[in-house]
């Protein structure tokens, strides 16, 4: 009898031990994020190197967050496009949030991220006064019933130019190029959610989790 009991106990031991082993799960502490919510995300990195951002390029940012009643575990990803907001700053416009295998639709934007404009030249300034005066000179005489090449036509052109802004100063030159920035590991990234996020309604599921979205993850 003792032998049978010992044998049964031995067979059940691995199952009991396995049942006590915690299974890792990706969960959030809330069912939804309300529109207008501001969250401070912590930027993570596997390699320890800064994450590069380039204007109008889609980027995946590994993050974690804990603010008030909200907890988003490490391994979550913000997915969005880095877009210019000024000569030396941009924002990450977020389109989705990946937690575990679940992908959620998101409408959110980050606080300004300082960047550097990689200049490729300057745009040619426009001279609205010069461009408009030629057209007005041709049309001014006909408009007022005066011969086109007469002194009166030139006076009419000047008058019309003043009235319609033809004498406005030239527009300033604008730098052209691509804005680049970076996010440092363990820095905080402020994000405002412009729309509600419902964690009960993912828009898609990834078979292998975030690795499907970012091969380096």
PDB file of C-alpha atoms in Angstrom:
ATOM      1  CA  UNK A   1       0.000   0.000   0.000  1.00  0.00           C
ATOM      2  CA  UNK A   2       2.809   2.386   0.903  1.00  0.00           C
ATOM      3  CA  UNK A   3       4.541   1.551  -2.385  1.00  0.00           C
ATOM      4  CA  UNK A   4       1.460   2.469  -4.417  1.00  0.00           C
ATOM      5  CA  UNK A   5       1.043   5.744  -2.518  1.00  0.00           C
ATOM      6  CA  UNK A   6       4.680   6.653  -3.102  1.00  0.00           C
ATOM      7  CA  UNK A   7       4.366   5.863  -6.811  1.00  0.00           C
ATOM      8  CA  UNK A   8       1.251   8.010  -7.226  1.00  0.00           C
ATOM      9  CA  UNK A   9       2.897  10.873  -5.347  1.00  0.00           C
ATOM     10  CA  UNK A  10       5.956  10.644  -7.578  1.00  0.00           C
ATOM     11  CA  UNK A  11       3.838  10.767 -10.732  1.00  0.00           C
ATOM     12  CA  UNK A  12       1.834  13.748  -9.530  1.00  0.00           C
ATOM     13  CA  UNK A  13       4.849  15.764  -8.333  1.00  0.00           C
ATOM     14  CA  UNK A  14       5.834  17.332 -11.712  1.00  0.00           C
ATOM     15  CA  UNK A  15       2.219  18.310 -12.400  1.00  0.00           C
ATOM     16  CA  UNK A  16       1.839  19.963  -9.006  1.00  0.00           C
ATOM     17  CA  UNK A  17       5.150  21.796  -9.380  1.00  0.00           C
ATOM     18  CA  UNK A  18       4.182  22.965 -12.878  1.00  0.00           C
ATOM     19  CA  UNK A  19       0.835  24.258 -11.621  1.00  0.00           C
ATOM     20  CA  UNK A  20       2.658  26.473  -9.102  1.00  0.00           C
ATOM     21  CA  UNK A  21       4.934  28.008 -11.764  1.00  0.00           C
ATOM     22  CA  UNK A  22       3.639  31.506 -12.651  1.00  0.00           C
ATOM     23  CA  UNK A  23       2.823  31.973 -16.327  1.00  0.00           C
ATOM     24  CA  UNK A  24       3.919  35.425 -17.608  1.00  0.00           C
ATOM     25  CA  UNK A  25       1.011  37.479 -18.937  1.00  0.00           C
ATOM     26  CA  UNK A  26       0.707  40.940 -20.435  1.00  0.00           C
ATOM     27  CA  UNK A  27      -2.088  42.825 -18.746  1.00  0.00           C
ATOM     28  CA  UNK A  28      -3.188  46.394 -18.176  1.00  0.00           C
ATOM     29  CA  UNK A  29      -4.797  47.536 -14.976  1.00  0.00           C
ATOM     30  CA  UNK A  30      -7.701  49.400 -16.616  1.00  0.00           C
ATOM     31  CA  UNK A  31     -10.336  48.386 -19.138  1.00  0.00           C
ATOM     32  CA  UNK A  32      -9.898  51.613 -21.102  1.00  0.00           C
ATOM     33  CA  UNK A  33      -8.011  54.904 -21.380  1.00  0.00           C
ATOM     34  CA  UNK A  34     -10.296  57.922 -21.616  1.00  0.00           C
ATOM     35  CA  UNK A  35      -9.819  60.588 -24.284  1.00  0.00           C
ATOM     36  CA  UNK A  36      -7.751  63.462 -22.950  1.00  0.00           C
ATOM     37  CA  UNK A  37      -5.673  61.264 -20.608  1.00  0.00           C
ATOM     38  CA  UNK A  38      -2.000  62.192 -20.291  1.00  0.00           C
ATOM     39  CA  UNK A  39       0.483  59.406 -19.570  1.00  0.00           C
ATOM     40  CA  UNK A  40       4.210  59.510 -18.897  1.00  0.00           C
ATOM     41  CA  UNK A  41       5.752  56.510 -20.663  1.00  0.00           C
ATOM     42  CA  UNK A  42       9.190  55.169 -19.822  1.00  0.00           C
ATOM     43  CA  UNK A  43      11.222  54.478 -22.963  1.00  0.00           C
ATOM     44  CA  UNK A  44      12.932  51.067 -22.898  1.00  0.00           C
ATOM     45  CA  UNK A  45      15.689  49.586 -25.050  1.00  0.00           C
ATOM     46  CA  UNK A  46      17.049  46.077 -25.547  1.00  0.00           C
ATOM     47  CA  UNK A  47      20.389  47.241 -26.890  1.00  0.00           C
ATOM     48  CA  UNK A  48      20.847  50.183 -24.531  1.00  0.00           C
ATOM     49  CA  UNK A  49      21.364  52.492 -27.528  1.00  0.00           C
ATOM     50  CA  UNK A  50      19.196  55.558 -28.280  1.00  0.00           C
ATOM     51  CA  UNK A  51      16.223  55.014 -30.559  1.00  0.00           C
ATOM     52  CA  UNK A  52      16.524  57.076 -33.751  1.00  0.00           C
ATOM     53  CA  UNK A  53      13.582  59.063 -35.076  1.00  0.00           C
ATOM     54  CA  UNK A  54      13.353  60.482 -38.583  1.00  0.00           C
ATOM     55  CA  UNK A  55      10.726  62.801 -39.988  1.00  0.00           C
ATOM     56  CA  UNK A  56       7.743  61.061 -41.637  1.00  0.00           C
ATOM     57  CA  UNK A  57       9.071  57.597 -40.783  1.00  0.00           C
ATOM     58  CA  UNK A  58       7.104  54.993 -38.813  1.00  0.00           C
ATOM     59  CA  UNK A  59       8.824  53.881 -35.614  1.00  0.00           C
ATOM     60  CA  UNK A  60       8.109  51.370 -32.833  1.00  0.00           C
ATOM     61  CA  UNK A  61       9.013  52.509 -29.320  1.00  0.00           C
ATOM     62  CA  UNK A  62       9.248  49.914 -26.513  1.00  0.00           C
ATOM     63  CA  UNK A  63       7.684  51.422 -23.392  1.00  0.00           C
ATOM     64  CA  UNK A  64       6.210  50.838 -19.958  1.00  0.00           C
ATOM     65  CA  UNK A  65       3.958  53.062 -17.886  1.00  0.00           C
ATOM     66  CA  UNK A  66       2.466  53.355 -14.435  1.00  0.00           C
ATOM     67  CA  UNK A  67       0.382  56.416 -13.658  1.00  0.00           C
ATOM     68  CA  UNK A  68      -2.487  56.519 -11.184  1.00  0.00           C
ATOM     69  CA  UNK A  69      -4.601  53.457 -11.862  1.00  0.00           C
ATOM     70  CA  UNK A  70      -2.935  52.758 -15.209  1.00  0.00           C
ATOM     71  CA  UNK A  71      -0.245  50.116 -15.588  1.00  0.00           C
ATOM     72  CA  UNK A  72       1.183  49.117 -18.974  1.00  0.00           C
ATOM     73  CA  UNK A  73       3.876  46.439 -18.668  1.00  0.00           C
ATOM     74  CA  UNK A  74       7.351  46.516 -20.117  1.00  0.00           C
ATOM     75  CA  UNK A  75       7.397  45.018 -23.601  1.00  0.00           C
ATOM     76  CA  UNK A  76       4.522  47.167 -24.839  1.00  0.00           C
ATOM     77  CA  UNK A  77       5.113  49.122 -28.048  1.00  0.00           C
ATOM     78  CA  UNK A  78       3.939  52.524 -29.213  1.00  0.00           C
ATOM     79  CA  UNK A  79       3.731  52.654 -33.021  1.00  0.00           C
ATOM     80  CA  UNK A  80       3.542  55.978 -34.844  1.00  0.00           C
ATOM     81  CA  UNK A  81       5.109  58.527 -37.173  1.00  0.00           C
ATOM     82  CA  UNK A  82       7.576  61.220 -36.194  1.00  0.00           C
ATOM     83  CA  UNK A  83       6.412  64.528 -37.672  1.00  0.00           C
ATOM     84  CA  UNK A  84       7.833  68.036 -37.542  1.00  0.00           C
ATOM     85  CA  UNK A  85       6.182  70.625 -35.299  1.00  0.00           C
ATOM     86  CA  UNK A  86       8.861  73.333 -35.580  1.00  0.00           C
ATOM     87  CA  UNK A  87      12.309  74.105 -36.999  1.00  0.00           C
ATOM     88  CA  UNK A  88      13.978  72.038 -34.268  1.00  0.00           C
ATOM     89  CA  UNK A  89      11.276  69.839 -32.766  1.00  0.00           C
ATOM     90  CA  UNK A  90       8.792  67.133 -33.687  1.00  0.00           C
ATOM     91  CA  UNK A  91       6.158  64.886 -32.154  1.00  0.00           C
ATOM     92  CA  UNK A  92       5.362  61.214 -32.327  1.00  0.00           C
ATOM     93  CA  UNK A  93       1.811  60.825 -33.663  1.00  0.00           C
ATOM     94  CA  UNK A  94       0.798  57.420 -32.324  1.00  0.00           C
ATOM     95  CA  UNK A  95      -1.502  55.136 -34.302  1.00  0.00           C
ATOM     96  CA  UNK A  96      -1.394  51.888 -32.344  1.00  0.00           C
ATOM     97  CA  UNK A  97      -0.373  50.336 -29.039  1.00  0.00           C
ATOM     98  CA  UNK A  98       0.841  46.723 -28.839  1.00  0.00           C
ATOM     99  CA  UNK A  99       0.568  44.844 -25.550  1.00  0.00           C
ATOM    100  CA  UNK A 100       1.556  41.199 -25.731  1.00  0.00           C
ATOM    101  CA  UNK A 101      -0.194  39.813 -28.802  1.00  0.00           C
ATOM    102  CA  UNK A 102      -2.936  42.440 -28.867  1.00  0.00           C
ATOM    103  CA  UNK A 103      -2.880  45.493 -31.137  1.00  0.00           C
ATOM    104  CA  UNK A 104      -5.058  48.459 -30.145  1.00  0.00           C
ATOM    105  CA  UNK A 105      -6.025  51.418 -32.320  1.00  0.00           C
ATOM    106  CA  UNK A 106      -4.767  54.652 -30.776  1.00  0.00           C
ATOM    107  CA  UNK A 107      -5.090  58.333 -31.519  1.00  0.00           C
ATOM    108  CA  UNK A 108      -2.441  60.094 -29.459  1.00  0.00           C
ATOM    109  CA  UNK A 109       0.444  62.535 -29.732  1.00  0.00           C
ATOM    110  CA  UNK A 110       3.607  63.014 -27.720  1.00  0.00           C
ATOM    111  CA  UNK A 111       5.019  66.128 -26.167  1.00  0.00           C
ATOM    112  CA  UNK A 112       7.560  67.966 -28.376  1.00  0.00           C
ATOM    113  CA  UNK A 113      10.786  66.041 -28.952  1.00  0.00           C
ATOM    114  CA  UNK A 114      13.902  68.173 -29.618  1.00  0.00           C
ATOM    115  CA  UNK A 115      15.576  67.380 -32.914  1.00  0.00           C
ATOM    116  CA  UNK A 116      18.089  68.564 -35.460  1.00  0.00           C
ATOM    117  CA  UNK A 117      17.243  69.621 -39.010  1.00  0.00           C
ATOM    118  CA  UNK A 118      19.547  67.976 -41.516  1.00  0.00           C
ATOM    119  CA  UNK A 119      19.659  70.795 -44.041  1.00  0.00           C
ATOM    120  CA  UNK A 120      19.681  70.063 -47.748  1.00  0.00           C
ATOM    121  CA  UNK A 121      19.325  73.662 -48.983  1.00  0.00           C
ATOM    122  CA  UNK A 122      16.961  76.613 -48.870  1.00  0.00           C
ATOM    123  CA  UNK A 123      13.726  77.178 -50.707  1.00  0.00           C
ATOM    124  CA  UNK A 124      13.821  80.012 -53.262  1.00  0.00           C
ATOM    125  CA  UNK A 125      12.053  83.051 -51.790  1.00  0.00           C
ATOM    126  CA  UNK A 126       8.924  84.203 -53.568  1.00  0.00           C
ATOM    127  CA  UNK A 127       8.385  87.858 -54.503  1.00  0.00           C
ATOM    128  CA  UNK A 128       4.626  88.316 -54.549  1.00  0.00           C
ATOM    129  CA  UNK A 129       4.906  91.973 -55.499  1.00  0.00           C
ATOM    130  CA  UNK A 130       7.075  91.259 -58.528  1.00  0.00           C
ATOM    131  CA  UNK A 131       4.944  88.292 -59.640  1.00  0.00           C
ATOM    132  CA  UNK A 132       1.685  90.203 -59.301  1.00  0.00           C
ATOM    133  CA  UNK A 133       2.852  93.459 -60.860  1.00  0.00           C
ATOM    134  CA  UNK A 134       3.460  91.894 -64.280  1.00  0.00           C
ATOM    135  CA  UNK A 135      -0.033  90.440 -64.397  1.00  0.00           C
ATOM    136  CA  UNK A 136      -1.586  93.621 -63.074  1.00  0.00           C
ATOM    137  CA  UNK A 137       0.334  95.737 -65.574  1.00  0.00           C
ATOM    138  CA  UNK A 138      -1.148  93.733 -68.440  1.00  0.00           C
ATOM    139  CA  UNK A 139      -4.646  93.738 -66.958  1.00  0.00           C
ATOM    140  CA  UNK A 140      -4.653  97.151 -65.291  1.00  0.00           C
ATOM    141  CA  UNK A 141      -5.163  99.156 -68.452  1.00  0.00           C
ATOM    142  CA  UNK A 142      -7.935  96.955 -69.780  1.00  0.00           C
ATOM    143  CA  UNK A 143      -9.605  96.867 -66.367  1.00  0.00           C
ATOM    144  CA  UNK A 144      -9.781 100.668 -66.199  1.00  0.00           C
ATOM    145  CA  UNK A 145     -10.158 101.286 -69.950  1.00  0.00           C
ATOM    146  CA  UNK A 146      -6.678 102.827 -70.323  1.00  0.00           C
ATOM    147  CA  UNK A 147      -4.085 101.969 -73.040  1.00  0.00           C
ATOM    148  CA  UNK A 148      -1.760  99.245 -71.709  1.00  0.00           C
ATOM    149  CA  UNK A 149       1.566 101.020 -72.283  1.00  0.00           C
ATOM    150  CA  UNK A 150       0.456 104.476 -71.229  1.00  0.00           C
ATOM    151  CA  UNK A 151       1.563 106.357 -68.138  1.00  0.00           C
ATOM    152  CA  UNK A 152      -1.981 106.049 -66.798  1.00  0.00           C
ATOM    153  CA  UNK A 153      -1.795 102.240 -67.076  1.00  0.00           C
ATOM    154  CA  UNK A 154       1.401 102.215 -65.006  1.00  0.00           C
ATOM    155  CA  UNK A 155      -0.251 104.344 -62.363  1.00  0.00           C
ATOM    156  CA  UNK A 156      -3.278 102.046 -62.382  1.00  0.00           C
ATOM    157  CA  UNK A 157      -0.957  99.061 -61.949  1.00  0.00           C
ATOM    158  CA  UNK A 158       0.666 100.661 -58.894  1.00  0.00           C
ATOM    159  CA  UNK A 159      -2.725 101.439 -57.422  1.00  0.00           C
ATOM    160  CA  UNK A 160      -4.025  97.915 -57.960  1.00  0.00           C
ATOM    161  CA  UNK A 161      -0.796  96.477 -56.584  1.00  0.00           C
ATOM    162  CA  UNK A 162      -1.186  98.479 -53.391  1.00  0.00           C
ATOM    163  CA  UNK A 163      -4.824  97.419 -53.068  1.00  0.00           C
ATOM    164  CA  UNK A 164      -4.186  93.705 -53.648  1.00  0.00           C
ATOM    165  CA  UNK A 165      -0.876  93.345 -51.863  1.00  0.00           C
ATOM    166  CA  UNK A 166       1.382  93.315 -54.913  1.00  0.00           C
ATOM    167  CA  UNK A 167       3.884  95.504 -53.112  1.00  0.00           C
ATOM    168  CA  UNK A 168       4.209  93.084 -50.163  1.00  0.00           C
ATOM    169  CA  UNK A 169       7.798  92.219 -49.092  1.00  0.00           C
ATOM    170  CA  UNK A 170       9.314  88.933 -50.289  1.00  0.00           C
ATOM    171  CA  UNK A 171       8.710  85.826 -48.204  1.00  0.00           C
ATOM    172  CA  UNK A 172      11.797  84.802 -46.153  1.00  0.00           C
ATOM    173  CA  UNK A 173      13.901  81.849 -47.188  1.00  0.00           C
ATOM    174  CA  UNK A 174      12.977  78.594 -45.481  1.00  0.00           C
ATOM    175  CA  UNK A 175      15.395  75.824 -44.637  1.00  0.00           C
ATOM    176  CA  UNK A 176      14.672  72.498 -46.293  1.00  0.00           C
ATOM    177  CA  UNK A 177      15.770  69.148 -44.960  1.00  0.00           C
ATOM    178  CA  UNK A 178      14.777  66.259 -42.712  1.00  0.00           C
ATOM    179  CA  UNK A 179      14.245  66.499 -38.972  1.00  0.00           C
ATOM    180  CA  UNK A 180      16.015  63.819 -36.934  1.00  0.00           C
ATOM    181  CA  UNK A 181      15.801  63.124 -33.206  1.00  0.00           C
ATOM    182  CA  UNK A 182      16.402  60.338 -30.714  1.00  0.00           C
ATOM    183  CA  UNK A 183      14.872  58.858 -27.569  1.00  0.00           C
ATOM    184  CA  UNK A 184      17.241  57.818 -24.808  1.00  0.00           C
ATOM    185  CA  UNK A 185      16.715  54.589 -22.845  1.00  0.00           C
ATOM    186  CA  UNK A 186      14.888  55.219 -19.547  1.00  0.00           C
ATOM    187  CA  UNK A 187      13.777  58.719 -20.508  1.00  0.00           C
ATOM    188  CA  UNK A 188      10.128  59.680 -20.071  1.00  0.00           C
ATOM    189  CA  UNK A 189       7.876  60.472 -23.017  1.00  0.00           C
ATOM    190  CA  UNK A 190       4.684  62.398 -22.334  1.00  0.00           C
ATOM    191  CA  UNK A 191       1.697  61.244 -24.405  1.00  0.00           C
ATOM    192  CA  UNK A 192      -1.813  62.662 -24.613  1.00  0.00           C
ATOM    193  CA  UNK A 193      -4.556  60.311 -25.806  1.00  0.00           C
ATOM    194  CA  UNK A 194      -6.884  62.187 -28.163  1.00  0.00           C
ATOM    195  CA  UNK A 195      -9.345  59.294 -28.375  1.00  0.00           C
ATOM    196  CA  UNK A 196     -10.477  56.486 -26.086  1.00  0.00           C
ATOM    197  CA  UNK A 197      -8.579  53.187 -26.026  1.00  0.00           C
ATOM    198  CA  UNK A 198     -10.685  50.109 -25.219  1.00  0.00           C
ATOM    199  CA  UNK A 199      -8.495  47.239 -24.018  1.00  0.00           C
ATOM    200  CA  UNK A 200     -11.394  44.815 -24.399  1.00  0.00           C
ATOM    201  CA  UNK A 201     -11.455  45.409 -28.164  1.00  0.00           C
ATOM    202  CA  UNK A 202      -8.080  44.879 -29.893  1.00  0.00           C
ATOM    203  CA  UNK A 203      -8.079  45.474 -33.639  1.00  0.00           C
ATOM    204  CA  UNK A 204      -5.684  42.577 -34.293  1.00  0.00           C
ATOM    205  CA  UNK A 205      -3.621  39.849 -32.657  1.00  0.00           C
ATOM    206  CA  UNK A 206      -0.014  39.015 -33.473  1.00  0.00           C
ATOM    207  CA  UNK A 207       0.787  35.268 -33.442  1.00  0.00           C
ATOM    208  CA  UNK A 208       4.211  35.792 -31.886  1.00  0.00           C
ATOM    209  CA  UNK A 209       3.697  39.025 -30.018  1.00  0.00           C
ATOM    210  CA  UNK A 210       5.738  42.198 -30.661  1.00  0.00           C
ATOM    211  CA  UNK A 211       8.388  40.217 -32.555  1.00  0.00           C
ATOM    212  CA  UNK A 212       6.015  40.212 -35.528  1.00  0.00           C
ATOM    213  CA  UNK A 213       6.120  43.981 -35.610  1.00  0.00           C
ATOM    214  CA  UNK A 214       9.760  44.555 -34.849  1.00  0.00           C
ATOM    215  CA  UNK A 215      12.221  41.830 -35.717  1.00  0.00           C
ATOM    216  CA  UNK A 216      14.788  43.175 -33.247  1.00  0.00           C
ATOM    217  CA  UNK A 217      12.411  42.928 -30.286  1.00  0.00           C
TER     218      UNK A 217
END
